[in-house]
Amino acid sequence: GAGVSQSPSNKVTEKGKDVELRCDPISGHTALYWYRQSLGQGLEFLIYFQGNSAPDKSGLPSDRFSAERTGGSVSTLTIQRTQQEDSAVYLCASSKTGSGNTIYFGEGSWLTVV
Amino acid sequence: KQEVTQIPAALSVPEGENLVLNCSFTDSAIYNLQWFRQDPGKGLTSLLLIQSSQREQTSGRLNASLDKSSGRSTLYIAASQPGDSATYLCAAPTDSWGKLQFGAGTQVVVTP
């Protein structure tokens, strides 16, 4: 596609349920990032994938969060046993490689945990 | 650790005025710096990317400068329009992989 595509665009889930958020990066982009933006807060790095290298998971806030990237393309961010503090916009981004290239963001997945 | 600061947090100007947005960073060994725009309820739109070897980058009415020695980048928007109303964020990589550290953003309102 022309840009980074994320789904669902909006998700309301009950506390304790698991959710999966999907990101389809720009074709040919080897780097993929997940960020989180809570209401009134700045952007928080979650995880980074670069090609076949081991991902940088240093930003994941707890072991309830995990992400995978299949075939070097589509990525799924999974949040298990969701809590109300998980409510945020989850933004995916991609770039051709790492540093030195423009990073392009998707429109985000808005998650509300009730 | 790279830290990024944006001041002011909010800015209101009348249409036609030039906008000056400031971004400060702590690590002068910066790989590059990127400016983004975020509209309410939307994702981030990349505006300009300045490499560490560059001093400025221009796109239309937008001009961004980079001064590594002082740890500053400035985004200039000429002849502002109401459509320029948005939150502007700057970000710098914290490592060679491109993991970005974002500033908190400057919320801009351009009044007709």
PDB file of C-alpha atoms in Angstrom:
ATOM      1  CA  GLY A   1       0.000   0.000   0.000  1.00  0.00           C
ATOM      2  CA  ALA A   2       0.904   3.647  -0.206  1.00  0.00           C
ATOM      3  CA  GLY A   3       1.255   4.136   3.522  1.00  0.00           C
ATOM      4  CA  VAL A   4       1.437   2.330   6.833  1.00  0.00           C
ATOM      5  CA  SER A   5      -1.864   0.607   7.449  1.00  0.00           C
ATOM      6  CA  GLN A   6      -3.182  -0.228  10.925  1.00  0.00           C
ATOM      7  CA  SER A   7      -6.209  -2.171  12.063  1.00  0.00           C
ATOM      8  CA  PRO A   8      -8.520  -1.921  13.820  1.00  0.00           C
ATOM      9  CA  SER A   9      -8.704   1.859  13.834  1.00  0.00           C
ATOM     10  CA  ASN A  10     -10.795   1.723  17.012  1.00  0.00           C
ATOM     11  CA  LYS A  11     -11.207  -1.023  19.591  1.00  0.00           C
ATOM     12  CA  VAL A  12     -13.233  -1.075  22.781  1.00  0.00           C
ATOM     13  CA  THR A  13     -12.555  -4.071  24.984  1.00  0.00           C
ATOM     14  CA  GLU A  14     -13.436  -5.221  28.454  1.00  0.00           C
ATOM     15  CA  LYS A  15     -10.809  -5.298  31.158  1.00  0.00           C
ATOM     16  CA  GLY A  16      -9.083  -8.672  31.240  1.00  0.00           C
ATOM     17  CA  LYS A  17      -9.603  -9.497  27.580  1.00  0.00           C
ATOM     18  CA  ASP A  18      -6.778  -9.944  25.087  1.00  0.00           C
ATOM     19  CA  VAL A  19      -6.429  -7.677  22.049  1.00  0.00           C
ATOM     20  CA  GLU A  20      -4.434  -7.864  18.845  1.00  0.00           C
ATOM     21  CA  LEU A  21      -3.422  -4.822  16.839  1.00  0.00           C
ATOM     22  CA  ARG A  22      -2.152  -5.206  13.295  1.00  0.00           C
ATOM     23  CA  CYS A  23       0.328  -3.149  11.300  1.00  0.00           C
ATOM     24  CA  ASP A  24       1.065  -3.441   7.604  1.00  0.00           C
ATOM     25  CA  PRO A  25       4.192  -1.386   6.818  1.00  0.00           C
ATOM     26  CA  ILE A  26       5.088   0.324   3.582  1.00  0.00           C
ATOM     27  CA  SER A  27       6.271  -2.220   1.033  1.00  0.00           C
ATOM     28  CA  GLY A  28      10.038  -2.613   1.085  1.00  0.00           C
ATOM     29  CA  HIS A  29      10.509  -1.079   4.523  1.00  0.00           C
ATOM     30  CA  THR A  30      12.662  -3.312   6.689  1.00  0.00           C
ATOM     31  CA  ALA A  31      12.325  -1.337   9.920  1.00  0.00           C
ATOM     32  CA  LEU A  32       9.067  -1.390  11.890  1.00  0.00           C
ATOM     33  CA  TYR A  33       8.282   0.411  15.142  1.00  0.00           C
ATOM     34  CA  TRP A  34       5.458   0.416  17.665  1.00  0.00           C
ATOM     35  CA  TYR A  35       4.782   3.472  19.832  1.00  0.00           C
ATOM     36  CA  ARG A  36       2.066   4.283  22.339  1.00  0.00           C
ATOM     37  CA  GLN A  37       0.464   7.661  22.967  1.00  0.00           C
ATOM     38  CA  SER A  38      -1.695   7.987  26.053  1.00  0.00           C
ATOM     39  CA  LEU A  39      -4.170  10.862  26.445  1.00  0.00           C
ATOM     40  CA  GLY A  40      -2.240  14.044  27.082  1.00  0.00           C
ATOM     41  CA  GLN A  41       1.061  12.179  27.085  1.00  0.00           C
ATOM     42  CA  GLY A  42       3.987  12.032  24.730  1.00  0.00           C
ATOM     43  CA  LEU A  43       4.936   9.169  22.464  1.00  0.00           C
ATOM     44  CA  GLU A  44       6.366   6.149  24.214  1.00  0.00           C
ATOM     45  CA  PHE A  45       8.549   3.654  22.340  1.00  0.00           C
ATOM     46  CA  LEU A  46       7.419   0.040  22.671  1.00  0.00           C
ATOM     47  CA  ILE A  47       9.301  -2.253  20.279  1.00  0.00           C
ATOM     48  CA  TYR A  48      11.404  -2.159  17.109  1.00  0.00           C
ATOM     49  CA  PHE A  49      12.013  -4.725  14.359  1.00  0.00           C
ATOM     50  CA  GLN A  50      14.818  -4.481  11.813  1.00  0.00           C
ATOM     51  CA  GLY A  51      14.995  -7.141   9.135  1.00  0.00           C
ATOM     52  CA  ASN A  52      15.853 -10.550  10.571  1.00  0.00           C
ATOM     53  CA  SER A  53      17.608  -9.144  13.638  1.00  0.00           C
ATOM     54  CA  ALA A  54      16.303  -9.787  17.118  1.00  0.00           C
ATOM     55  CA  PRO A  55      13.751  -7.088  17.975  1.00  0.00           C
ATOM     56  CA  ASP A  56      14.445  -4.335  20.492  1.00  0.00           C
ATOM     57  CA  LYS A  57      11.772  -4.978  23.138  1.00  0.00           C
ATOM     58  CA  SER A  58      13.170  -2.565  25.675  1.00  0.00           C
ATOM     59  CA  GLY A  59      10.069  -0.336  25.670  1.00  0.00           C
ATOM     60  CA  LEU A  60       7.423  -2.958  26.372  1.00  0.00           C
ATOM     61  CA  PRO A  61       5.827  -1.904  29.696  1.00  0.00           C
ATOM     62  CA  SER A  62       5.077  -5.391  31.017  1.00  0.00           C
ATOM     63  CA  ASP A  63       5.078  -9.061  30.037  1.00  0.00           C
ATOM     64  CA  ARG A  64       1.408  -8.688  29.048  1.00  0.00           C
ATOM     65  CA  PHE A  65       2.690  -6.961  25.906  1.00  0.00           C
ATOM     66  CA  SER A  66       4.241  -8.871  23.032  1.00  0.00           C
ATOM     67  CA  ALA A  67       4.753  -8.353  19.316  1.00  0.00           C
ATOM     68  CA  GLU A  68       5.776 -10.380  16.358  1.00  0.00           C
ATOM     69  CA  ARG A  69       6.580  -9.700  12.764  1.00  0.00           C
ATOM     70  CA  THR A  70       5.877 -12.396  10.235  1.00  0.00           C
ATOM     71  CA  GLY A  71       7.812 -12.730   7.002  1.00  0.00           C
ATOM     72  CA  GLY A  72       9.547  -9.419   7.585  1.00  0.00           C
ATOM     73  CA  SER A  73       6.330  -7.564   6.809  1.00  0.00           C
ATOM     74  CA  VAL A  74       3.098  -7.515   8.838  1.00  0.00           C
ATOM     75  CA  SER A  75       3.387  -7.065  12.594  1.00  0.00           C
ATOM     76  CA  THR A  76       0.930  -7.852  15.371  1.00  0.00           C
ATOM     77  CA  LEU A  77       1.026  -6.241  18.815  1.00  0.00           C
ATOM     78  CA  THR A  78      -0.758  -8.353  21.424  1.00  0.00           C
ATOM     79  CA  ILE A  79      -1.890  -7.125  24.808  1.00  0.00           C
ATOM     80  CA  GLN A  80      -3.009  -9.846  27.203  1.00  0.00           C
ATOM     81  CA  ARG A  81      -5.358  -9.356  30.136  1.00  0.00           C
ATOM     82  CA  THR A  82      -5.913  -5.698  29.259  1.00  0.00           C
ATOM     83  CA  GLN A  83      -6.032  -3.081  32.006  1.00  0.00           C
ATOM     84  CA  GLN A  84      -7.608   0.367  31.944  1.00  0.00           C
ATOM     85  CA  GLU A  85      -4.163   1.979  31.872  1.00  0.00           C
ATOM     86  CA  ASP A  86      -3.584   0.274  28.517  1.00  0.00           C
ATOM     87  CA  SER A  87      -6.096   2.678  26.947  1.00  0.00           C
ATOM     88  CA  ALA A  88      -4.120   4.694  24.405  1.00  0.00           C
ATOM     89  CA  VAL A  89      -3.399   5.144  20.741  1.00  0.00           C
ATOM     90  CA  TYR A  90      -1.004   2.537  19.445  1.00  0.00           C
ATOM     91  CA  LEU A  91       1.008   3.871  16.525  1.00  0.00           C
ATOM     92  CA  CYS A  92       2.985   1.802  14.065  1.00  0.00           C
ATOM     93  CA  ALA A  93       5.737   3.229  11.872  1.00  0.00           C
ATOM     94  CA  SER A  94       8.135   1.945   9.251  1.00  0.00           C
ATOM     95  CA  SER A  95      11.245   3.066   7.397  1.00  0.00           C
ATOM     96  CA  LYS A  96      13.600   1.711   4.761  1.00  0.00           C
ATOM     97  CA  THR A  97      16.271   0.965   7.348  1.00  0.00           C
ATOM     98  CA  GLY A  98      16.969   2.418  10.773  1.00  0.00           C
ATOM     99  CA  SER A  99      18.493   5.782  11.455  1.00  0.00           C
ATOM    100  CA  GLY A 100      19.021   8.043   8.450  1.00  0.00           C
ATOM    101  CA  ASN A 101      15.706   7.454   6.761  1.00  0.00           C
ATOM    102  CA  THR A 102      12.359   9.125   7.125  1.00  0.00           C
ATOM    103  CA  ILE A 103      10.043   7.248   9.447  1.00  0.00           C
ATOM    104  CA  TYR A 104       6.408   7.038   8.345  1.00  0.00           C
ATOM    105  CA  PHE A 105       3.538   6.542  10.765  1.00  0.00           C
ATOM    106  CA  GLY A 106       0.138   4.956  10.401  1.00  0.00           C
ATOM    107  CA  GLU A 107      -3.104   6.497  11.646  1.00  0.00           C
ATOM    108  CA  GLY A 108      -3.019   4.470  14.824  1.00  0.00           C
ATOM    109  CA  SER A 109      -5.258   2.012  16.632  1.00  0.00           C
ATOM    110  CA  TRP A 110      -7.322   3.673  19.352  1.00  0.00           C
ATOM    111  CA  LEU A 111      -7.748   1.244  22.238  1.00  0.00           C
ATOM    112  CA  THR A 112     -10.234   1.818  25.030  1.00  0.00           C
ATOM    113  CA  VAL A 113     -10.374  -0.635  27.924  1.00  0.00           C
ATOM    114  CA  VAL A 114     -13.617  -0.447  29.928  1.00  0.00           C
TER     115      VAL A 114
ATOM    116  CA  LYS B   1      20.516   9.126  26.808  1.00  0.00           C
ATOM    117  CA  GLN B   2      19.004  11.504  24.280  1.00  0.00           C
ATOM    118  CA  GLU B   3      16.360  13.832  25.725  1.00  0.00           C
ATOM    119  CA  VAL B   4      14.231  16.100  23.571  1.00  0.00           C
ATOM    120  CA  THR B   5      12.422  19.224  24.763  1.00  0.00           C
ATOM    121  CA  GLN B   6       9.974  21.500  22.961  1.00  0.00           C
ATOM    122  CA  ILE B   7       9.121  24.981  24.163  1.00  0.00           C
ATOM    123  CA  PRO B   8       6.546  26.477  24.160  1.00  0.00           C
ATOM    124  CA  ALA B   9       3.922  23.815  24.724  1.00  0.00           C
ATOM    125  CA  ALA B  10       1.336  25.924  22.940  1.00  0.00           C
ATOM    126  CA  LEU B  11       1.376  28.849  20.543  1.00  0.00           C
ATOM    127  CA  SER B  12      -1.341  30.986  18.979  1.00  0.00           C
ATOM    128  CA  VAL B  13      -0.683  33.358  16.084  1.00  0.00           C
ATOM    129  CA  PRO B  14      -2.810  35.327  13.623  1.00  0.00           C
ATOM    130  CA  GLU B  15      -2.934  34.151  10.048  1.00  0.00           C
ATOM    131  CA  GLY B  16      -0.044  35.416   7.951  1.00  0.00           C
ATOM    132  CA  GLU B  17       2.512  35.537  10.730  1.00  0.00           C
ATOM    133  CA  ASN B  18       5.635  33.387  10.562  1.00  0.00           C
ATOM    134  CA  LEU B  19       5.805  30.502  13.032  1.00  0.00           C
ATOM    135  CA  VAL B  20       8.977  29.610  14.902  1.00  0.00           C
ATOM    136  CA  LEU B  21       8.992  26.294  16.768  1.00  0.00           C
ATOM    137  CA  ASN B  22      11.892  25.239  18.959  1.00  0.00           C
ATOM    138  CA  CYS B  23      13.350  21.835  19.728  1.00  0.00           C
ATOM    139  CA  SER B  24      16.275  21.120  22.068  1.00  0.00           C
ATOM    140  CA  PHE B  25      18.224  17.878  22.443  1.00  0.00           C
ATOM    141  CA  THR B  26      20.878  16.840  24.921  1.00  0.00           C
ATOM    142  CA  ASP B  27      23.179  14.569  22.899  1.00  0.00           C
ATOM    143  CA  SER B  28      25.003  16.519  20.174  1.00  0.00           C
ATOM    144  CA  ALA B  29      26.143  13.256  18.562  1.00  0.00           C
ATOM    145  CA  ILE B  30      22.830  13.209  16.815  1.00  0.00           C
ATOM    146  CA  TYR B  31      22.203  10.999  13.767  1.00  0.00           C
ATOM    147  CA  ASN B  32      19.404  13.160  12.429  1.00  0.00           C
ATOM    148  CA  LEU B  33      16.316  15.030  13.552  1.00  0.00           C
ATOM    149  CA  GLN B  34      12.811  14.677  12.217  1.00  0.00           C
ATOM    150  CA  TRP B  35       9.852  17.038  12.454  1.00  0.00           C
ATOM    151  CA  PHE B  36       6.290  15.708  12.452  1.00  0.00           C
ATOM    152  CA  ARG B  37       2.817  17.144  12.413  1.00  0.00           C
ATOM    153  CA  GLN B  38      -0.115  15.556  14.262  1.00  0.00           C
ATOM    154  CA  ASP B  39      -3.713  16.578  13.706  1.00  0.00           C
ATOM    155  CA  PRO B  40      -6.322  15.746  16.379  1.00  0.00           C
ATOM    156  CA  GLY B  41      -7.287  12.088  16.248  1.00  0.00           C
ATOM    157  CA  LYS B  42      -4.731  11.315  13.573  1.00  0.00           C
ATOM    158  CA  GLY B  43      -1.330   9.720  13.256  1.00  0.00           C
ATOM    159  CA  LEU B  44       1.928  11.569  12.647  1.00  0.00           C
ATOM    160  CA  THR B  45       2.832  13.082   9.298  1.00  0.00           C
ATOM    161  CA  SER B  46       6.527  13.482   8.544  1.00  0.00           C
ATOM    162  CA  LEU B  47       7.421  17.042   7.556  1.00  0.00           C
ATOM    163  CA  LEU B  48      11.207  17.218   7.323  1.00  0.00           C
ATOM    164  CA  LEU B  49      14.224  15.046   8.092  1.00  0.00           C
ATOM    165  CA  ILE B  50      17.568  16.760   8.688  1.00  0.00           C
ATOM    166  CA  GLN B  51      20.672  14.579   8.604  1.00  0.00           C
ATOM    167  CA  SER B  52      23.500  15.277  11.047  1.00  0.00           C
ATOM    168  CA  SER B  53      25.658  16.538   8.158  1.00  0.00           C
ATOM    169  CA  GLN B  54      23.064  19.132   7.147  1.00  0.00           C
ATOM    170  CA  ARG B  55      22.380  22.521   8.644  1.00  0.00           C
ATOM    171  CA  GLU B  56      18.924  22.977   7.200  1.00  0.00           C
ATOM    172  CA  GLN B  57      16.201  21.415   5.107  1.00  0.00           C
ATOM    173  CA  THR B  58      13.395  23.098   3.209  1.00  0.00           C
ATOM    174  CA  SER B  59      10.030  22.027   1.856  1.00  0.00           C
ATOM    175  CA  GLY B  60       7.658  24.671   0.546  1.00  0.00           C
ATOM    176  CA  ARG B  61       6.834  27.098   3.362  1.00  0.00           C
ATOM    177  CA  LEU B  62       8.690  24.937   5.875  1.00  0.00           C
ATOM    178  CA  ASN B  63      12.332  25.319   6.802  1.00  0.00           C
ATOM    179  CA  ALA B  64      14.100  23.408   9.537  1.00  0.00           C
ATOM    180  CA  SER B  65      17.558  24.162  10.864  1.00  0.00           C
ATOM    181  CA  LEU B  66      19.903  22.014  12.916  1.00  0.00           C
ATOM    182  CA  ASP B  67      22.661  23.294  15.196  1.00  0.00           C
ATOM    183  CA  LYS B  68      24.369  20.344  16.825  1.00  0.00           C
ATOM    184  CA  SER B  69      26.790  22.427  18.866  1.00  0.00           C
ATOM    185  CA  SER B  70      23.976  24.203  20.691  1.00  0.00           C
ATOM    186  CA  GLY B  71      21.655  21.190  20.701  1.00  0.00           C
ATOM    187  CA  ARG B  72      18.856  22.972  18.885  1.00  0.00           C
ATOM    188  CA  SER B  73      16.592  22.621  15.898  1.00  0.00           C
ATOM    189  CA  THR B  74      14.108  25.215  14.740  1.00  0.00           C
ATOM    190  CA  LEU B  75      11.125  24.752  12.447  1.00  0.00           C
ATOM    191  CA  TYR B  76      10.034  27.864  10.575  1.00  0.00           C
ATOM    192  CA  ILE B  77       6.651  28.015   8.885  1.00  0.00           C
ATOM    193  CA  ALA B  78       6.287  31.057   6.656  1.00  0.00           C
ATOM    194  CA  ALA B  79       3.034  32.959   6.213  1.00  0.00           C
ATOM    195  CA  SER B  80       0.985  30.738   8.508  1.00  0.00           C
ATOM    196  CA  GLN B  81      -2.511  29.601   7.536  1.00  0.00           C
ATOM    197  CA  PRO B  82      -5.394  28.236   9.623  1.00  0.00           C
ATOM    198  CA  GLY B  83      -4.676  24.843   8.058  1.00  0.00           C
ATOM    199  CA  ASP B  84      -1.295  24.867   9.816  1.00  0.00           C
ATOM    200  CA  SER B  85      -3.087  24.444  13.147  1.00  0.00           C
ATOM    201  CA  ALA B  86      -1.840  21.174  14.614  1.00  0.00           C
ATOM    202  CA  THR B  87       0.647  19.770  17.107  1.00  0.00           C
ATOM    203  CA  TYR B  88       4.239  19.768  15.881  1.00  0.00           C
ATOM    204  CA  LEU B  89       6.685  17.228  17.273  1.00  0.00           C
ATOM    205  CA  CYS B  90      10.408  16.835  16.841  1.00  0.00           C
ATOM    206  CA  ALA B  91      12.218  13.561  17.365  1.00  0.00           C
ATOM    207  CA  ALA B  92      15.802  12.319  17.380  1.00  0.00           C
ATOM    208  CA  PRO B  93      17.105   8.741  17.231  1.00  0.00           C
ATOM    209  CA  THR B  94      18.497   7.349  20.460  1.00  0.00           C
ATOM    210  CA  ASP B  95      20.587   4.747  18.623  1.00  0.00           C
ATOM    211  CA  SER B  96      21.842   3.810  15.183  1.00  0.00           C
ATOM    212  CA  TRP B  97      18.719   1.737  14.605  1.00  0.00           C
ATOM    213  CA  GLY B  98      16.513   4.796  14.502  1.00  0.00           C
ATOM    214  CA  LYS B  99      14.500   4.356  17.696  1.00  0.00           C
ATOM    215  CA  LEU B 100      13.081   7.845  18.188  1.00  0.00           C
ATOM    216  CA  GLN B 101      12.920  10.004  21.298  1.00  0.00           C
ATOM    217  CA  PHE B 102      10.088  12.504  20.904  1.00  0.00           C
ATOM    218  CA  GLY B 103       9.571  15.933  22.360  1.00  0.00           C
ATOM    219  CA  ALA B 104       6.212  16.629  24.013  1.00  0.00           C
ATOM    220  CA  GLY B 105       5.154  18.771  21.052  1.00  0.00           C
ATOM    221  CA  THR B 106       4.031  22.338  20.467  1.00  0.00           C
ATOM    222  CA  GLN B 107       0.317  22.835  19.875  1.00  0.00           C
ATOM    223  CA  VAL B 108      -0.170  25.569  17.281  1.00  0.00           C
ATOM    224  CA  VAL B 109      -3.354  27.512  16.601  1.00  0.00           C
ATOM    225  CA  VAL B 110      -3.469  29.898  13.646  1.00  0.00           C
ATOM    226  CA  THR B 111      -6.421  32.248  13.902  1.00  0.00           C
ATOM    227  CA  PRO B 112      -8.098  33.652  10.765  1.00  0.00           C
TER     228      PRO B 112
END
